[in-house]
Amino acid sequence: MKTRLTGKLQDVQRDWKSNKLNITFQIEEQPTNDINFWQTCEKLSIIVDKFRKKRSLDANGYYWQLTTKLAEANHVSKSCQHNMNLRRYGQAVYMDGKLMCITIPDTDEAENESLEAETYHIKPTSKIYQGSDDVTYRIYILLKGSSDFDTREMSVLIDGVVSECKEVGIDTLPPAEIERMLSLWKSGKT
């Protein structure tokens, strides 16, 4: 039985006998049935993560609906359009405060393959260099997939795609409906 809860760290104490930490959380939900189950378990798997409001499934569906229409208008695949959207309005990946980059051969084939990729997303930079193997390489920035976006990041992505759709004559939701979706994100009712 898995339970997902939200709350705050309340207290951390070290047990002087075992030298192990006792960590107390104050949780917002009332998992009364789960507590009985947890007490019967010899060991629990515990995962703690920073809370972020999840994006709305309505927003995700709307994003993919617009991306599909934009792909048709641009005569490209849905994967290609999604990667172009992420390049324009997406978020770079950082590790330990440093921008994550990769290098790939600076060829049309490699660029086309990166635009069709579904399992990774990268954005080319203007930086190229000659490898010791006499191949020219381009540095690409690693991008987050939209499934990892928080509310603000998804909002920026949808706003950008809506703007592009309007430019090519694709109908979008009225501004009031888009604002409704955004207000749901802000209130946490997603």
mmCIF file of C-alpha atoms in Angstrom:
data_model
loop_
_atom_site.group_PDB
_atom_site.id
_atom_site.type_symbol
_atom_site.label_atom_id
_atom_site.label_comp_id
_atom_site.label_asym_id
_atom_site.label_seq_id
_atom_site.Cartn_x
_atom_site.Cartn_y
_atom_site.Cartn_z
ATOM 1 C CA MET A 1 0.000 0.000 0.000
ATOM 2 C CA LYS A 2 1.573 3.283 -1.166
ATOM 3 C CA THR A 3 0.563 6.587 0.353
ATOM 4 C CA ARG A 4 1.618 10.007 -0.896
ATOM 5 C CA LEU A 5 1.462 12.753 1.744
ATOM 6 C CA THR A 6 2.388 16.415 2.040
ATOM 7 C CA GLY A 7 3.732 18.167 5.100
ATOM 8 C CA LYS A 8 6.698 19.775 6.780
ATOM 9 C CA LEU A 9 9.742 18.561 8.649
ATOM 10 C CA GLN A 10 8.938 19.041 12.332
ATOM 11 C CA ASP A 11 11.932 17.713 14.254
ATOM 12 C CA VAL A 12 15.170 15.758 13.918
ATOM 13 C CA GLN A 13 16.742 14.023 16.903
ATOM 14 C CA ARG A 14 19.551 11.513 17.248
ATOM 15 C CA ASP A 15 18.895 8.423 19.360
ATOM 16 C CA TRP A 16 21.826 8.264 21.754
ATOM 17 C CA LYS A 17 21.737 4.460 22.020
ATOM 18 C CA SER A 18 21.533 3.525 18.360
ATOM 19 C CA ASN A 19 23.061 6.752 16.994
ATOM 20 C CA LYS A 20 20.256 6.754 14.387
ATOM 21 C CA LEU A 21 18.080 9.716 13.494
ATOM 22 C CA ASN A 22 14.449 10.035 14.544
ATOM 23 C CA ILE A 23 12.702 12.347 12.103
ATOM 24 C CA THR A 24 9.231 13.770 12.735
ATOM 25 C CA PHE A 25 6.994 15.184 10.011
ATOM 26 C CA GLN A 26 3.796 17.159 10.439
ATOM 27 C CA ILE A 27 1.504 15.971 7.652
ATOM 28 C CA GLU A 28 -1.534 17.769 6.254
ATOM 29 C CA GLU A 29 -3.669 14.711 5.462
ATOM 30 C CA GLN A 30 -5.269 12.306 7.934
ATOM 31 C CA PRO A 31 -4.138 8.808 6.825
ATOM 32 C CA THR A 32 -5.893 6.987 9.694
ATOM 33 C CA ASN A 33 -6.272 3.639 7.883
ATOM 34 C CA ASP A 34 -2.705 3.766 6.603
ATOM 35 C CA ILE A 35 -1.243 4.247 10.068
ATOM 36 C CA ASN A 36 -2.652 0.889 11.201
ATOM 37 C CA PHE A 37 -1.102 -0.770 8.164
ATOM 38 C CA TRP A 38 2.257 0.955 8.685
ATOM 39 C CA GLN A 39 2.400 -0.301 12.267
ATOM 40 C CA THR A 40 2.163 -3.907 11.044
ATOM 41 C CA CYS A 41 5.132 -3.475 8.693
ATOM 42 C CA GLU A 42 8.557 -4.495 9.930
ATOM 43 C CA LYS A 43 10.239 -2.034 7.583
ATOM 44 C CA LEU A 44 8.946 0.854 5.413
ATOM 45 C CA SER A 45 10.367 2.445 2.294
ATOM 46 C CA ILE A 46 10.347 6.219 2.867
ATOM 47 C CA ILE A 47 10.873 8.812 0.154
ATOM 48 C CA VAL A 48 10.992 12.531 0.969
ATOM 49 C CA ASP A 49 10.947 15.081 -1.835
ATOM 50 C CA LYS A 50 10.472 18.843 -2.149
ATOM 51 C CA PHE A 51 6.799 19.673 -2.660
ATOM 52 C CA ARG A 52 5.837 21.151 -6.014
ATOM 53 C CA LYS A 53 2.336 21.718 -7.257
ATOM 54 C CA LYS A 54 1.647 19.272 -10.037
ATOM 55 C CA ARG A 55 0.448 20.603 -13.331
ATOM 56 C CA SER A 56 -3.122 20.024 -14.330
ATOM 57 C CA LEU A 57 -3.964 17.028 -16.488
ATOM 58 C CA ASP A 58 -6.221 19.427 -18.393
ATOM 59 C CA ALA A 59 -3.182 21.587 -19.079
ATOM 60 C CA ASN A 60 -1.147 18.585 -20.244
ATOM 61 C CA GLY A 61 -3.925 17.448 -22.576
ATOM 62 C CA TYR A 62 -4.330 20.973 -23.898
ATOM 63 C CA TYR A 63 -0.582 21.266 -24.509
ATOM 64 C CA TRP A 64 -0.510 18.041 -26.542
ATOM 65 C CA GLN A 65 -3.642 19.017 -28.479
ATOM 66 C CA LEU A 66 -2.026 22.291 -29.537
ATOM 67 C CA THR A 67 1.329 20.614 -30.224
ATOM 68 C CA THR A 68 -0.372 18.121 -32.544
ATOM 69 C CA LYS A 69 -2.155 20.908 -34.465
ATOM 70 C CA LEU A 70 1.034 22.965 -34.662
ATOM 71 C CA ALA A 71 2.968 19.931 -35.941
ATOM 72 C CA GLU A 72 0.385 19.464 -38.697
ATOM 73 C CA ALA A 73 0.590 23.156 -39.639
ATOM 74 C CA ASN A 74 4.405 23.009 -39.705
ATOM 75 C CA HIS A 75 4.450 19.648 -41.567
ATOM 76 C CA VAL A 76 6.605 17.984 -38.914
ATOM 77 C CA SER A 77 6.080 15.047 -36.561
ATOM 78 C CA LYS A 78 4.564 15.543 -33.124
ATOM 79 C CA SER A 79 7.907 14.564 -31.535
ATOM 80 C CA CYS A 80 9.733 17.138 -33.618
ATOM 81 C CA GLN A 81 7.235 19.865 -32.690
ATOM 82 C CA HIS A 82 7.469 18.927 -29.013
ATOM 83 C CA ASN A 83 11.268 19.205 -29.127
ATOM 84 C CA MET A 84 11.050 22.560 -30.914
ATOM 85 C CA ASN A 85 8.607 23.752 -28.219
ATOM 86 C CA LEU A 86 11.002 22.632 -25.472
ATOM 87 C CA ARG A 87 13.907 24.378 -27.199
ATOM 88 C CA ARG A 88 11.955 27.649 -27.298
ATOM 89 C CA TYR A 89 10.086 27.558 -23.989
ATOM 90 C CA GLY A 90 11.621 24.715 -21.979
ATOM 91 C CA GLN A 91 13.970 24.492 -19.053
ATOM 92 C CA ALA A 92 17.625 23.522 -18.975
ATOM 93 C CA VAL A 93 18.824 20.760 -16.672
ATOM 94 C CA TYR A 94 21.266 21.717 -13.918
ATOM 95 C CA MET A 95 23.272 19.428 -11.664
ATOM 96 C CA ASP A 96 24.965 20.876 -8.598
ATOM 97 C CA GLY A 97 24.229 24.337 -10.009
ATOM 98 C CA LYS A 98 25.983 23.621 -13.297
ATOM 99 C CA LEU A 99 24.345 23.516 -16.719
ATOM 100 C CA MET A 100 24.244 19.991 -18.162
ATOM 101 C CA CYS A 101 25.606 19.788 -21.711
ATOM 102 C CA ILE A 102 26.463 17.083 -24.201
ATOM 103 C CA THR A 103 28.313 17.083 -27.500
ATOM 104 C CA ILE A 104 27.141 15.418 -30.679
ATOM 105 C CA PRO A 105 28.502 15.484 -34.217
ATOM 106 C CA ASP A 106 27.619 18.724 -35.973
ATOM 107 C CA THR A 107 25.737 17.088 -38.821
ATOM 108 C CA ASP A 108 22.244 17.438 -40.265
ATOM 109 C CA GLU A 109 21.588 13.771 -39.468
ATOM 110 C CA ALA A 110 22.445 14.209 -35.777
ATOM 111 C CA GLU A 111 20.340 17.382 -35.545
ATOM 112 C CA ASN A 112 17.365 15.678 -37.212
ATOM 113 C CA GLU A 113 17.684 12.692 -34.898
ATOM 114 C CA SER A 114 17.706 14.988 -31.855
ATOM 115 C CA LEU A 115 14.527 16.712 -33.069
ATOM 116 C CA GLU A 116 12.735 13.358 -33.339
ATOM 117 C CA ALA A 117 13.968 12.039 -29.964
ATOM 118 C CA GLU A 118 11.325 11.077 -27.417
ATOM 119 C CA THR A 119 13.512 9.936 -24.514
ATOM 120 C CA TYR A 120 15.805 12.967 -24.319
ATOM 121 C CA HIS A 121 15.574 16.638 -25.248
ATOM 122 C CA ILE A 122 18.511 18.838 -26.226
ATOM 123 C CA LYS A 123 19.033 22.343 -27.575
ATOM 124 C CA PRO A 124 21.968 23.306 -29.803
ATOM 125 C CA THR A 125 24.319 26.104 -28.837
ATOM 126 C CA SER A 126 26.528 28.107 -31.177
ATOM 127 C CA LYS A 127 29.629 26.414 -29.746
ATOM 128 C CA ILE A 128 31.377 23.930 -32.009
ATOM 129 C CA TYR A 129 34.820 22.381 -31.843
ATOM 130 C CA GLN A 130 37.024 20.071 -33.848
ATOM 131 C CA GLY A 131 37.496 16.692 -32.155
ATOM 132 C CA SER A 132 40.754 14.774 -32.179
ATOM 133 C CA ASP A 133 39.018 12.365 -34.585
ATOM 134 C CA ASP A 134 38.649 15.195 -37.176
ATOM 135 C CA VAL A 135 34.897 15.314 -36.551
ATOM 136 C CA THR A 136 33.227 18.666 -35.859
ATOM 137 C CA TYR A 137 31.072 18.571 -32.720
ATOM 138 C CA ARG A 138 28.360 20.910 -31.439
ATOM 139 C CA ILE A 139 27.580 21.456 -27.767
ATOM 140 C CA TYR A 140 23.922 20.929 -26.840
ATOM 141 C CA ILE A 141 22.153 21.877 -23.605
ATOM 142 C CA LEU A 142 20.182 19.094 -21.920
ATOM 143 C CA LEU A 143 16.500 20.044 -21.420
ATOM 144 C CA LYS A 144 13.909 18.834 -18.928
ATOM 145 C CA GLY A 145 11.054 16.796 -20.330
ATOM 146 C CA SER A 146 7.672 18.477 -19.928
ATOM 147 C CA SER A 147 6.514 15.672 -17.618
ATOM 148 C CA ASP A 148 9.013 17.046 -15.068
ATOM 149 C CA PHE A 149 7.738 20.632 -15.308
ATOM 150 C CA ASP A 150 6.198 22.403 -12.357
ATOM 151 C CA THR A 151 3.230 24.740 -12.699
ATOM 152 C CA ARG A 152 5.247 27.811 -13.663
ATOM 153 C CA GLU A 153 7.325 25.955 -16.230
ATOM 154 C CA MET A 154 4.235 24.379 -17.803
ATOM 155 C CA SER A 155 2.544 27.770 -17.901
ATOM 156 C CA VAL A 156 5.478 29.263 -19.847
ATOM 157 C CA LEU A 157 5.388 26.302 -22.264
ATOM 158 C CA ILE A 158 1.644 26.577 -22.900
ATOM 159 C CA ASP A 159 1.790 30.370 -23.290
ATOM 160 C CA GLY A 160 4.518 30.019 -25.916
ATOM 161 C CA VAL A 161 2.672 27.316 -27.850
ATOM 162 C CA VAL A 162 -0.599 29.300 -27.706
ATOM 163 C CA SER A 163 1.228 32.307 -29.152
ATOM 164 C CA GLU A 164 2.646 30.234 -32.013
ATOM 165 C CA CYS A 165 -0.746 28.680 -32.719
ATOM 166 C CA LYS A 166 -2.342 32.115 -32.989
ATOM 167 C CA GLU A 167 0.380 33.178 -35.450
ATOM 168 C CA VAL A 168 -0.559 30.373 -37.856
ATOM 169 C CA GLY A 169 -4.326 30.661 -37.349
ATOM 170 C CA ILE A 170 -4.930 27.690 -35.025
ATOM 171 C CA ASP A 171 -7.846 28.249 -32.654
ATOM 172 C CA THR A 172 -6.919 28.316 -28.990
ATOM 173 C CA LEU A 173 -8.983 28.494 -25.844
ATOM 174 C CA PRO A 174 -10.301 31.912 -24.908
ATOM 175 C CA PRO A 175 -7.980 33.839 -22.583
ATOM 176 C CA ALA A 176 -10.482 33.417 -19.731
ATOM 177 C CA GLU A 177 -10.309 29.609 -20.015
ATOM 178 C CA ILE A 178 -6.513 29.656 -20.103
ATOM 179 C CA GLU A 179 -6.584 31.941 -17.059
ATOM 180 C CA ARG A 180 -8.930 29.443 -15.344
ATOM 181 C CA MET A 181 -6.389 26.654 -15.892
ATOM 182 C CA LEU A 182 -3.607 28.873 -14.552
ATOM 183 C CA SER A 183 -5.653 29.818 -11.498
ATOM 184 C CA LEU A 184 -6.241 26.122 -10.786
ATOM 185 C CA TRP A 185 -2.473 25.601 -10.808
ATOM 186 C CA LYS A 186 -1.926 28.564 -8.492
ATOM 187 C CA SER A 187 -4.567 27.387 -6.036
ATOM 188 C CA GLY A 188 -3.256 23.819 -6.095
ATOM 189 C CA LYS A 189 -6.563 22.378 -7.386
ATOM 190 C CA THR A 190 -4.920 20.433 -10.177
#
